[in-house]
Each structure stands twice: as C-alpha cells, then as structure tokens.
PDB file of C-alpha atoms and ligand atoms in Angstrom:
ATOM      1  CA  UNK A   1       0.000   0.000   0.000  1.00 89.00           C
ATOM      2  CA  UNK A   2       1.411   3.359  -1.050  1.00 97.00           C
ATOM      3  CA  UNK A   3      -0.396   6.664  -0.615  1.00 98.00           C
ATOM      4  CA  UNK A   4      -1.057   9.283  -3.278  1.00 98.00           C
ATOM      5  CA  UNK A   5      -1.085  12.977  -2.464  1.00 98.00           C
ATOM      6  CA  UNK A   6      -2.588  14.916  -5.349  1.00 98.00           C
ATOM      7  CA  UNK A   7      -1.045  18.366  -5.755  1.00 98.00           C
ATOM      8  CA  UNK A   8      -3.737  20.744  -7.018  1.00 98.00           C
ATOM      9  CA  UNK A   9      -1.482  23.834  -7.486  1.00 97.00           C
ATOM     10  CA  UNK A  10      -1.588  23.455 -11.236  1.00 97.00           C
ATOM     11  CA  UNK A  11      -5.366  23.900 -11.343  1.00 98.00           C
ATOM     12  CA  UNK A  12      -4.820  27.260  -9.686  1.00 98.00           C
ATOM     13  CA  UNK A  13      -2.065  28.078 -12.206  1.00 97.00           C
ATOM     14  CA  UNK A  14      -4.642  27.789 -14.991  1.00 97.00           C
ATOM     15  CA  UNK A  15      -7.109  29.968 -13.104  1.00 98.00           C
ATOM     16  CA  UNK A  16      -4.498  32.638 -12.320  1.00 97.00           C
ATOM     17  CA  UNK A  17      -3.427  32.789 -15.983  1.00 97.00           C
ATOM     18  CA  UNK A  18      -6.730  34.524 -16.745  1.00 97.00           C
ATOM     19  CA  UNK A  19      -7.648  35.896 -13.336  1.00 96.00           C
ATOM     20  CA  UNK A  20     -10.967  34.043 -13.503  1.00 98.00           C
ATOM     21  CA  UNK A  21     -12.804  32.198 -10.725  1.00 96.00           C
ATOM     22  CA  UNK A  22     -12.427  28.857 -12.543  1.00 98.00           C
ATOM     23  CA  UNK A  23     -11.104  26.194 -12.614  1.00 98.00           C
ATOM     24  CA  UNK A  24     -11.445  25.752  -8.866  1.00 98.00           C
ATOM     25  CA  UNK A  25      -8.638  23.969  -6.998  1.00 98.00           C
ATOM     26  CA  UNK A  26     -11.163  23.229  -4.250  1.00 98.00           C
ATOM     27  CA  UNK A  27     -13.431  21.378  -6.679  1.00 98.00           C
ATOM     28  CA  UNK A  28     -10.350  19.587  -8.024  1.00 98.00           C
ATOM     29  CA  UNK A  29      -9.420  18.461  -4.515  1.00 98.00           C
ATOM     30  CA  UNK A  30     -12.886  17.025  -3.968  1.00 98.00           C
ATOM     31  CA  UNK A  31     -12.818  15.145  -7.293  1.00 98.00           C
ATOM     32  CA  UNK A  32      -9.325  13.830  -6.485  1.00 98.00           C
ATOM     33  CA  UNK A  33     -10.499  12.581  -3.092  1.00 98.00           C
ATOM     34  CA  UNK A  34     -13.472  10.794  -4.661  1.00 98.00           C
ATOM     35  CA  UNK A  35     -11.072   9.153  -7.144  1.00 98.00           C
ATOM     36  CA  UNK A  36      -8.880   7.835  -4.325  1.00 98.00           C
ATOM     37  CA  UNK A  37      -6.400  10.553  -3.398  1.00 98.00           C
ATOM     38  CA  UNK A  38      -5.159   9.875   0.122  1.00 98.00           C
ATOM     39  CA  UNK A  39      -4.279  13.492   0.770  1.00 98.00           C
ATOM     40  CA  UNK A  40      -4.291  16.863  -0.953  1.00 98.00           C
ATOM     41  CA  UNK A  41      -1.041  18.769  -1.384  1.00 98.00           C
ATOM     42  CA  UNK A  42      -0.874  22.480  -2.080  1.00 98.00           C
ATOM     43  CA  UNK A  43       1.942  24.990  -2.109  1.00 98.00           C
ATOM     44  CA  UNK A  44       1.219  28.542  -0.995  1.00 97.00           C
ATOM     45  CA  UNK A  45       4.099  30.280  -2.711  1.00 96.00           C
ATOM     46  CA  UNK A  46       5.329  33.634  -1.443  1.00 94.00           C
ATOM     47  CA  UNK A  47       4.567  35.186  -4.839  1.00 93.00           C
ATOM     48  CA  UNK A  48       1.037  33.638  -4.874  1.00 96.00           C
ATOM     49  CA  UNK A  49       1.552  32.520  -8.492  1.00 94.00           C
ATOM     50  CA  UNK A  50      -1.030  29.747  -8.123  1.00 96.00           C
ATOM     51  CA  UNK A  51      -2.612  28.922  -4.754  1.00 98.00           C
ATOM     52  CA  UNK A  52      -4.071  31.927  -2.908  1.00 98.00           C
ATOM     53  CA  UNK A  53      -4.566  32.401   0.825  1.00 98.00           C
ATOM     54  CA  UNK A  54      -8.338  32.040   0.412  1.00 98.00           C
ATOM     55  CA  UNK A  55      -7.836  28.662  -1.317  1.00 98.00           C
ATOM     56  CA  UNK A  56      -5.980  27.309   1.691  1.00 98.00           C
ATOM     57  CA  UNK A  57      -8.713  28.454   4.090  1.00 98.00           C
ATOM     58  CA  UNK A  58     -11.526  27.081   1.899  1.00 97.00           C
ATOM     59  CA  UNK A  59      -9.692  23.813   1.268  1.00 97.00           C
ATOM     60  CA  UNK A  60      -9.185  23.267   4.984  1.00 97.00           C
ATOM     61  CA  UNK A  61     -12.935  23.342   5.528  1.00 97.00           C
ATOM     62  CA  UNK A  62     -13.980  20.928   2.795  1.00 97.00           C
ATOM     63  CA  UNK A  63     -11.401  18.217   2.291  1.00 97.00           C
ATOM     64  CA  UNK A  64     -12.044  14.921   3.994  1.00 97.00           C
ATOM     65  CA  UNK A  65      -8.577  13.366   3.773  1.00 98.00           C
ATOM     66  CA  UNK A  66      -5.415  15.216   4.888  1.00 98.00           C
ATOM     67  CA  UNK A  67      -4.007  18.579   3.942  1.00 98.00           C
ATOM     68  CA  UNK A  68      -0.289  18.734   3.175  1.00 98.00           C
ATOM     69  CA  UNK A  69       0.666  22.415   3.006  1.00 98.00           C
ATOM     70  CA  UNK A  70       3.994  23.131   1.318  1.00 98.00           C
ATOM     71  CA  UNK A  71       5.626  26.365   2.463  1.00 98.00           C
ATOM     72  CA  UNK A  72       8.860  28.273   2.598  1.00 97.00           C
ATOM     73  CA  UNK A  73      10.391  29.088   5.967  1.00 98.00           C
ATOM     74  CA  UNK A  74       9.147  32.657   6.394  1.00 97.00           C
ATOM     75  CA  UNK A  75       7.369  34.240   9.387  1.00 98.00           C
ATOM     76  CA  UNK A  76       4.347  34.991   7.176  1.00 97.00           C
ATOM     77  CA  UNK A  77       4.001  31.342   6.097  1.00 98.00           C
ATOM     78  CA  UNK A  78       4.481  30.141   9.654  1.00 98.00           C
ATOM     79  CA  UNK A  79       1.647  32.386  10.874  1.00 98.00           C
ATOM     80  CA  UNK A  80      -0.553  31.107   8.026  1.00 97.00           C
ATOM     81  CA  UNK A  81       0.174  27.475   8.817  1.00 98.00           C
ATOM     82  CA  UNK A  82      -0.506  27.935  12.517  1.00 98.00           C
ATOM     83  CA  UNK A  83      -3.830  29.628  11.700  1.00 98.00           C
ATOM     84  CA  UNK A  84      -4.934  27.001   9.177  1.00 98.00           C
ATOM     85  CA  UNK A  85      -3.565  23.999  11.116  1.00 98.00           C
ATOM     86  CA  UNK A  86      -3.134  21.449   8.300  1.00 98.00           C
ATOM     87  CA  UNK A  87      -2.358  17.861   9.241  1.00 98.00           C
ATOM     88  CA  UNK A  88       1.038  18.172   7.516  1.00 98.00           C
ATOM     89  CA  UNK A  89       3.411  20.932   6.571  1.00 98.00           C
ATOM     90  CA  UNK A  90       6.218  20.282   4.119  1.00 98.00           C
ATOM     91  CA  UNK A  91       9.051  22.808   4.391  1.00 98.00           C
ATOM     92  CA  UNK A  92      10.346  23.623   0.921  1.00 97.00           C
ATOM     93  CA  UNK A  93      12.947  26.008  -0.513  1.00 96.00           C
ATOM     94  CA  UNK A  94      11.671  28.796  -2.741  1.00 90.00           C
ATOM     95  CA  UNK A  95      13.273  31.044  -5.302  1.00 83.00           C
ATOM     96  CA  UNK A  96      11.111  33.791  -6.745  1.00 79.00           C
ATOM     97  CA  UNK A  97      12.595  33.409 -10.238  1.00 81.00           C
ATOM     98  CA  UNK A  98      12.326  29.601 -10.510  1.00 79.00           C
ATOM     99  CA  UNK A  99       9.723  27.919 -12.722  1.00 80.00           C
ATOM    100  CA  UNK A 100       9.311  25.159 -10.165  1.00 81.00           C
ATOM    101  CA  UNK A 101      11.028  23.942  -7.007  1.00 82.00           C
ATOM    102  CA  UNK A 102      14.493  23.185  -8.302  1.00 84.00           C
ATOM    103  CA  UNK A 103      15.968  21.216  -5.441  1.00 89.00           C
ATOM    104  CA  UNK A 104      15.556  20.164  -1.836  1.00 96.00           C
ATOM    105  CA  UNK A 105      15.863  22.378   1.203  1.00 97.00           C
ATOM    106  CA  UNK A 106      19.482  22.853   2.269  1.00 97.00           C
ATOM    107  CA  UNK A 107      19.090  21.737   5.871  1.00 98.00           C
ATOM    108  CA  UNK A 108      22.821  22.054   6.574  1.00 98.00           C
ATOM    109  CA  UNK A 109      22.789  25.665   5.378  1.00 97.00           C
ATOM    110  CA  UNK A 110      19.592  26.662   7.218  1.00 97.00           C
ATOM    111  CA  UNK A 111      19.877  24.446  10.264  1.00 98.00           C
ATOM    112  CA  UNK A 112      18.724  26.967  12.899  1.00 98.00           C
ATOM    113  CA  UNK A 113      15.644  27.894  10.867  1.00 98.00           C
ATOM    114  CA  UNK A 114      14.769  24.245  10.176  1.00 98.00           C
ATOM    115  CA  UNK A 115      14.954  23.529  13.926  1.00 98.00           C
ATOM    116  CA  UNK A 116      12.797  26.558  14.763  1.00 98.00           C
ATOM    117  CA  UNK A 117      10.098  25.955  12.133  1.00 98.00           C
ATOM    118  CA  UNK A 118       9.985  22.212  12.818  1.00 98.00           C
ATOM    119  CA  UNK A 119       9.651  22.633  16.555  1.00 98.00           C
ATOM    120  CA  UNK A 120       7.068  25.436  16.370  1.00 98.00           C
ATOM    121  CA  UNK A 121       4.849  23.543  13.942  1.00 98.00           C
ATOM    122  CA  UNK A 122       5.176  20.244  15.796  1.00 98.00           C
ATOM    123  CA  UNK A 123       4.263  21.934  19.071  1.00 98.00           C
ATOM    124  CA  UNK A 124       1.057  23.045  17.350  1.00 98.00           C
ATOM    125  CA  UNK A 125       0.300  19.391  16.525  1.00 98.00           C
ATOM    126  CA  UNK A 126       1.279  19.660  12.838  1.00 98.00           C
ATOM    127  CA  UNK A 127       3.404  16.890  11.339  1.00 98.00           C
ATOM    128  CA  UNK A 128       6.474  18.347   9.656  1.00 98.00           C
ATOM    129  CA  UNK A 129       8.125  16.979   6.552  1.00 98.00           C
ATOM    130  CA  UNK A 130      11.272  18.351   4.924  1.00 98.00           C
ATOM    131  CA  UNK A 131      11.486  18.423   1.116  1.00 98.00           C
ATOM    132  CA  UNK A 132      15.034  17.247   0.632  1.00 98.00           C
ATOM    133  CA  UNK A 133      17.486  15.946  -1.956  1.00 98.00           C
ATOM    134  CA  UNK A 134      18.337  12.218  -1.698  1.00 98.00           C
ATOM    135  CA  UNK A 135      21.507  12.999   0.234  1.00 98.00           C
ATOM    136  CA  UNK A 136      22.555  11.288   3.468  1.00 98.00           C
ATOM    137  CA  UNK A 137      24.128  14.383   5.040  1.00 98.00           C
ATOM    138  CA  UNK A 138      20.921  16.386   4.476  1.00 98.00           C
ATOM    139  CA  UNK A 139      18.771  13.542   5.809  1.00 98.00           C
ATOM    140  CA  UNK A 140      20.889  13.154   8.962  1.00 98.00           C
ATOM    141  CA  UNK A 141      20.695  16.881   9.590  1.00 98.00           C
ATOM    142  CA  UNK A 142      16.889  16.879   9.099  1.00 98.00           C
ATOM    143  CA  UNK A 143      16.655  14.096  11.693  1.00 98.00           C
ATOM    144  CA  UNK A 144      18.919  16.051  14.060  1.00 98.00           C
ATOM    145  CA  UNK A 145      16.658  19.091  13.556  1.00 98.00           C
ATOM    146  CA  UNK A 146      13.735  17.065  14.899  1.00 98.00           C
ATOM    147  CA  UNK A 147      11.965  16.157  11.660  1.00 98.00           C
ATOM    148  CA  UNK A 148      10.619  12.630  11.479  1.00 98.00           C
ATOM    149  CA  UNK A 149       9.236  12.855   7.932  1.00 98.00           C
ATOM    150  CA  UNK A 150      11.065  13.676   4.701  1.00 98.00           C
ATOM    151  CA  UNK A 151       9.924  14.035   1.108  1.00 98.00           C
ATOM    152  CA  UNK A 152      12.689  13.083  -1.311  1.00 98.00           C
ATOM    153  CA  UNK A 153      12.923  15.439  -4.307  1.00 98.00           C
ATOM    154  CA  UNK A 154      12.633  13.214  -7.393  1.00 98.00           C
ATOM    155  CA  UNK A 155      13.194  16.045  -9.908  1.00 97.00           C
ATOM    156  CA  UNK A 156      16.707  14.977 -10.971  1.00 97.00           C
ATOM    157  CA  UNK A 157      15.414  11.435 -11.616  1.00 98.00           C
ATOM    158  CA  UNK A 158      12.406  12.755 -13.546  1.00 98.00           C
ATOM    159  CA  UNK A 159      14.487  15.156 -15.637  1.00 97.00           C
ATOM    160  CA  UNK A 160      17.241  12.650 -16.496  1.00 97.00           C
ATOM    161  CA  UNK A 161      17.437  12.202 -20.267  1.00 96.00           C
ATOM    162  CA  UNK A 162      19.826   9.281 -20.533  1.00 97.00           C
ATOM    163  CA  UNK A 163      19.069   5.853 -19.045  1.00 97.00           C
ATOM    164  CA  UNK A 164      22.377   5.696 -17.158  1.00 98.00           C
ATOM    165  CA  UNK A 165      21.735   9.056 -15.520  1.00 97.00           C
ATOM    166  CA  UNK A 166      18.176   8.023 -14.598  1.00 98.00           C
ATOM    167  CA  UNK A 167      19.431   4.740 -13.084  1.00 98.00           C
ATOM    168  CA  UNK A 168      22.050   6.631 -11.059  1.00 98.00           C
ATOM    169  CA  UNK A 169      19.381   8.994  -9.702  1.00 98.00           C
ATOM    170  CA  UNK A 170      17.114   6.055  -8.927  1.00 98.00           C
ATOM    171  CA  UNK A 171      19.934   4.385  -7.007  1.00 98.00           C
ATOM    172  CA  UNK A 172      20.463   7.599  -5.014  1.00 98.00           C
ATOM    173  CA  UNK A 173      16.771   7.709  -4.132  1.00 98.00           C
ATOM    174  CA  UNK A 174      16.734   4.030  -3.151  1.00 98.00           C
ATOM    175  CA  UNK A 175      19.796   4.494  -0.940  1.00 98.00           C
ATOM    176  CA  UNK A 176      18.397   7.650   0.657  1.00 98.00           C
ATOM    177  CA  UNK A 177      15.032   6.003   1.351  1.00 98.00           C
ATOM    178  CA  UNK A 178      16.703   3.006   3.027  1.00 98.00           C
ATOM    179  CA  UNK A 179      18.983   5.277   5.067  1.00 98.00           C
ATOM    180  CA  UNK A 180      16.115   7.490   6.307  1.00 98.00           C
ATOM    181  CA  UNK A 181      13.931   4.488   7.114  1.00 98.00           C
ATOM    182  CA  UNK A 182      16.759   3.023   9.180  1.00 98.00           C
ATOM    183  CA  UNK A 183      16.781   6.240  11.201  1.00 98.00           C
ATOM    184  CA  UNK A 184      13.062   5.640  11.795  1.00 98.00           C
ATOM    185  CA  UNK A 185      11.842   8.408   9.484  1.00 98.00           C
ATOM    186  CA  UNK A 186       8.713   8.324   7.336  1.00 98.00           C
ATOM    187  CA  UNK A 187       9.863   8.628   3.720  1.00 98.00           C
ATOM    188  CA  UNK A 188       7.745  10.340   1.056  1.00 98.00           C
ATOM    189  CA  UNK A 189       8.790  11.392  -2.436  1.00 98.00           C
ATOM    190  CA  UNK A 190       7.689  13.628  -5.257  1.00 98.00           C
ATOM    191  CA  UNK A 191       8.358  16.154  -7.986  1.00 98.00           C
ATOM    192  CA  UNK A 192       8.193  15.615 -11.712  1.00 97.00           C
ATOM    193  CA  UNK A 193       6.699  12.132 -11.405  1.00 98.00           C
ATOM    194  CA  UNK A 194       4.446  11.093 -14.282  1.00 98.00           C
ATOM    195  CA  UNK A 195       2.697   8.059 -15.794  1.00 98.00           C
ATOM    196  CA  UNK A 196       5.935   6.867 -17.439  1.00 98.00           C
ATOM    197  CA  UNK A 197       8.432   7.263 -14.606  1.00 98.00           C
ATOM    198  CA  UNK A 198       6.414   6.627 -11.447  1.00 98.00           C
ATOM    199  CA  UNK A 199       6.693   2.837 -11.167  1.00 98.00           C
ATOM    200  CA  UNK A 200      10.370   2.452 -10.174  1.00 98.00           C
ATOM    201  CA  UNK A 201       9.864   5.079  -7.454  1.00 98.00           C
ATOM    202  CA  UNK A 202       6.585   3.547  -6.240  1.00 98.00           C
ATOM    203  CA  UNK A 203       8.333   0.171  -6.028  1.00 98.00           C
ATOM    204  CA  UNK A 204      10.790   1.407  -3.375  1.00 98.00           C
ATOM    205  CA  UNK A 205       9.497  -0.377  -0.266  1.00 98.00           C
ATOM    206  CA  UNK A 206      10.446   2.319   2.256  1.00 98.00           C
ATOM    207  CA  UNK A 207       8.390   5.001   0.500  1.00 98.00           C
ATOM    208  CA  UNK A 208       5.056   5.706   2.166  1.00 98.00           C
ATOM    209  CA  UNK A 209       3.565   8.416  -0.031  1.00 98.00           C
ATOM    210  CA  UNK A 210       4.065  10.096  -3.392  1.00 98.00           C
ATOM    211  CA  UNK A 211       2.990  13.679  -4.068  1.00 98.00           C
ATOM    212  CA  UNK A 212       2.145  14.205  -7.716  1.00 98.00           C
ATOM    213  CA  UNK A 213       0.561  17.203  -9.399  1.00 98.00           C
ATOM    214  CA  UNK A 214       1.671  18.469 -12.771  1.00 98.00           C
ATOM    215  CA  UNK A 215       1.363  15.168 -14.669  1.00 98.00           C
ATOM    216  CA  UNK A 216      -2.041  14.347 -13.179  1.00 98.00           C
ATOM    217  CA  UNK A 217      -3.525  17.754 -13.953  1.00 98.00           C
ATOM    218  CA  UNK A 218      -2.005  17.605 -17.455  1.00 98.00           C
ATOM    219  CA  UNK A 219      -3.512  14.167 -18.078  1.00 98.00           C
ATOM    220  CA  UNK A 220      -6.869  15.378 -16.771  1.00 98.00           C
ATOM    221  CA  UNK A 221      -7.155  17.641 -19.826  1.00 98.00           C
ATOM    222  CA  UNK A 222      -7.533  14.487 -21.927  1.00 98.00           C
ATOM    223  CA  UNK A 223      -9.253  11.977 -19.657  1.00 98.00           C
ATOM    224  CA  UNK A 224     -10.776  13.998 -16.823  1.00 98.00           C
ATOM    225  CA  UNK A 225      -9.393  14.376 -13.321  1.00 98.00           C
ATOM    226  CA  UNK A 226     -11.199  11.380 -11.850  1.00 98.00           C
ATOM    227  CA  UNK A 227      -9.670   9.006 -14.428  1.00 98.00           C
ATOM    228  CA  UNK A 228      -6.251  10.669 -14.201  1.00 98.00           C
ATOM    229  CA  UNK A 229      -6.095  10.141 -10.427  1.00 98.00           C
ATOM    230  CA  UNK A 230      -7.397   6.552 -10.615  1.00 98.00           C
ATOM    231  CA  UNK A 231      -4.859   5.633 -13.326  1.00 98.00           C
ATOM    232  CA  UNK A 232      -1.940   7.085 -11.355  1.00 98.00           C
ATOM    233  CA  UNK A 233      -2.997   5.266  -8.220  1.00 98.00           C
ATOM    234  CA  UNK A 234      -3.334   1.988 -10.119  1.00 98.00           C
ATOM    235  CA  UNK A 235       0.197   2.328 -11.508  1.00 98.00           C
ATOM    236  CA  UNK A 236       1.558   2.986  -8.026  1.00 98.00           C
ATOM    237  CA  UNK A 237      -0.219  -0.044  -6.537  1.00 97.00           C
ATOM    238  CA  UNK A 238       0.928  -2.278  -9.426  1.00 97.00           C
ATOM    239  CA  UNK A 239       4.531  -1.225  -8.808  1.00 97.00           C
ATOM    240  CA  UNK A 240       4.220  -1.960  -5.109  1.00 94.00           C
ATOM    241  CA  UNK A 241       2.745  -5.388  -5.710  1.00 89.00           C
ATOM    242  CA  UNK A 242       5.688  -6.256  -7.988  1.00 76.00           C
TER     243      UNK A 242
HETATM  244  C1  LIG B   1       7.461  21.705  -3.702  1.00 57.98           C
HETATM  245  C2  LIG B   1       6.975  21.107  -4.943  1.00 57.98           C
HETATM  246  O1  LIG B   1       7.656  20.317  -5.536  1.00 57.98           O
HETATM  247  C3  LIG B   1       5.616  21.449  -5.414  1.00 57.98           C
HETATM  248  O2  LIG B   1       5.205  22.620  -4.899  1.00 57.98           O
HETATM  249  C4  LIG B   1       5.276  21.292  -6.846  1.00 57.98           C
HETATM  250  O3  LIG B   1       6.336  21.156  -7.679  1.00 57.98           O
HETATM  251  C5  LIG B   1       4.296  22.219  -7.448  1.00 57.98           C
HETATM  252  O4  LIG B   1       4.521  23.555  -7.282  1.00 57.98           O
HETATM  253  P1  LIG B   1       5.376  24.527  -8.248  1.00 57.98           P
HETATM  254  O5  LIG B   1       4.906  24.320  -9.651  1.00 57.98           O
HETATM  255  O6  LIG B   1       5.031  25.870  -7.703  1.00 57.98           O
HETATM  256  O7  LIG B   1       6.795  24.172  -8.027  1.00 57.98           O
HETATM  257  N1  LIG B   2       6.177  17.958  -3.603  1.00 57.98           N
HETATM  258  C1  LIG B   2       5.990  17.553  -4.950  1.00 57.98           C
HETATM  259  C2  LIG B   2       4.611  17.797  -5.394  1.00 57.98           C
HETATM  260  O1  LIG B   2       3.779  18.171  -4.614  1.00 57.98           O
HETATM  261  C3  LIG B   2       4.206  17.546  -6.787  1.00 57.98           C
HETATM  262  O2  LIG B   2       5.134  17.954  -7.725  1.00 57.98           O
HETATM  263  P1  LIG B   2       4.768  17.908  -9.303  1.00 57.98           P
HETATM  264  O3  LIG B   2       4.174  16.540  -9.564  1.00 57.98           O
HETATM  265  O4  LIG B   2       3.746  18.968  -9.542  1.00 57.98           O
HETATM  266  O5  LIG B   2       6.080  18.115  -9.976  1.00 57.98           O
END
C-alpha cells in the first residue's frame, strides 16, 4: 500500500493565468479525493503565483482526507500554517525566479531555521516533513533538527534524459530512502513524477507516499481528473505489488 497525495497547485495556475474564478482547486481536490487521493497537497508560494490564501482556508474546511501544506520558511508562512492547522506541513525552498522547485531544502545551510520551524509547527500538533534531496548528510541533519518525515525530491530522476543518468538517480533515491527508514523516518517522495516514470519510485518499499501534481492535472485535460487520479494510483499499486 502506497499513498497518493494529489497536488492541485496546477489547477490554480490555470485559473491565475486569466484571473478568472475557474477552474477551482477546491473542486479539483474534492474530485481527487473521490477518485482515491489519500491526501491533498498544495503549495502557498510567497509570490502567490497559483494557490491563494483564500484557497488554503476554503480547502481546509472541505477536504475529507489530509491537507499537506507546502511552504517556505518565512514568518508569514508560519503564521498562516498555525492559523490554518493542516495535518502536515512540508518545508520547501523557494526562489522567486524559478519555474518550479528546483531542489531540496538545504538543511545544513539553514539548520537553525529548520529547527525553529519544525519545533514550532510540531508543538502546534502539525506533522512536519522536509522536502530534501536524496543525500545522506541532508537527511541526517533533518533528523537532528527534529523532523521525522522527509519528502525526497525526485526532480533529478524525472528530468534525467539518458538511461544511465536516470538509473544513477534512482539508485540515489533508493539508498536515501533506506537510510532514512533506518533512522526511523517516514519517507515520502515527489516532484516531476508522471505516468511513465512513477513505477520504479513507487516500487521502493520504504516510501510511504508520493505527491504528484503536474502530470495528473495535465492528463486530466484528456481523460478527466477522476480518471487521471485513478490511473496514477493503479500504476503505483501495481509497482508496489511487484
Ligand atoms: C514543492 C513542490 O515540488 C511542489 O510545490 C510542486 O512542484 C508544485 O509547485 P510549483 O509548480 O510551484 O513548483
Ligand atoms: N512535492 C511535490 C509535489 O507536490 C508535486 O510535484 P509535481 O508533480 O507537480 O512536480
């Protein structure tokens, strides 16, 4: 059994492109839940390029599964998270000029902040995950900072063009997942996963949950969101069953 978190940011991206009221990320979350999503993931970026503050508040009231709120380590985002009280917060790095989250959070470079944000959120009863590269030094430092959940950034694996490069990235992810699980951490993964590359990641036994957005919302254009979520979940379960 492996869990699917559906990231609905990309529904909001489409809405923001025109400044309309549709398509609604809230409606998307409800459809995704009906289709079998185990949680809903959303990223309130500092520049509000997709998800808006009002989306987070509305989503909190209607979803029936779990909310996984991705956020940068800023005082504004911390106040938001404490007010909304999602089940999970995933601490992510953010660069204003990036197209998407380019890498994991540098826990070694921001150790004091990671400790502070992790402790404050955990004291409020929110489970904290760190979005991190598949790197043992970063994982050890996240553990030392008090985090007991990580999400491995799978972007380098997803973006690899050549088979050898993809295999090397997959090996890194496998090794990182085993290492974190040995420390007793919950291991999640995500970023850039799609219908063609998800199976080898879903087959990693230590991985509990995958967060997937862009590919599912893209596929929904052709087959509808319900089908797109069901198909992704089926692929993940097939991979896990071997
Ligand atoms: C942290 C992360 O990986 C997600 O937030 C996801 O990639 C979708 O959001 P962006 O498109 O804003 O990066
Ligand atoms: N944390 C990764 C995530 O939520 C989904 O990323 P993507 O599938 O939109 O690249």
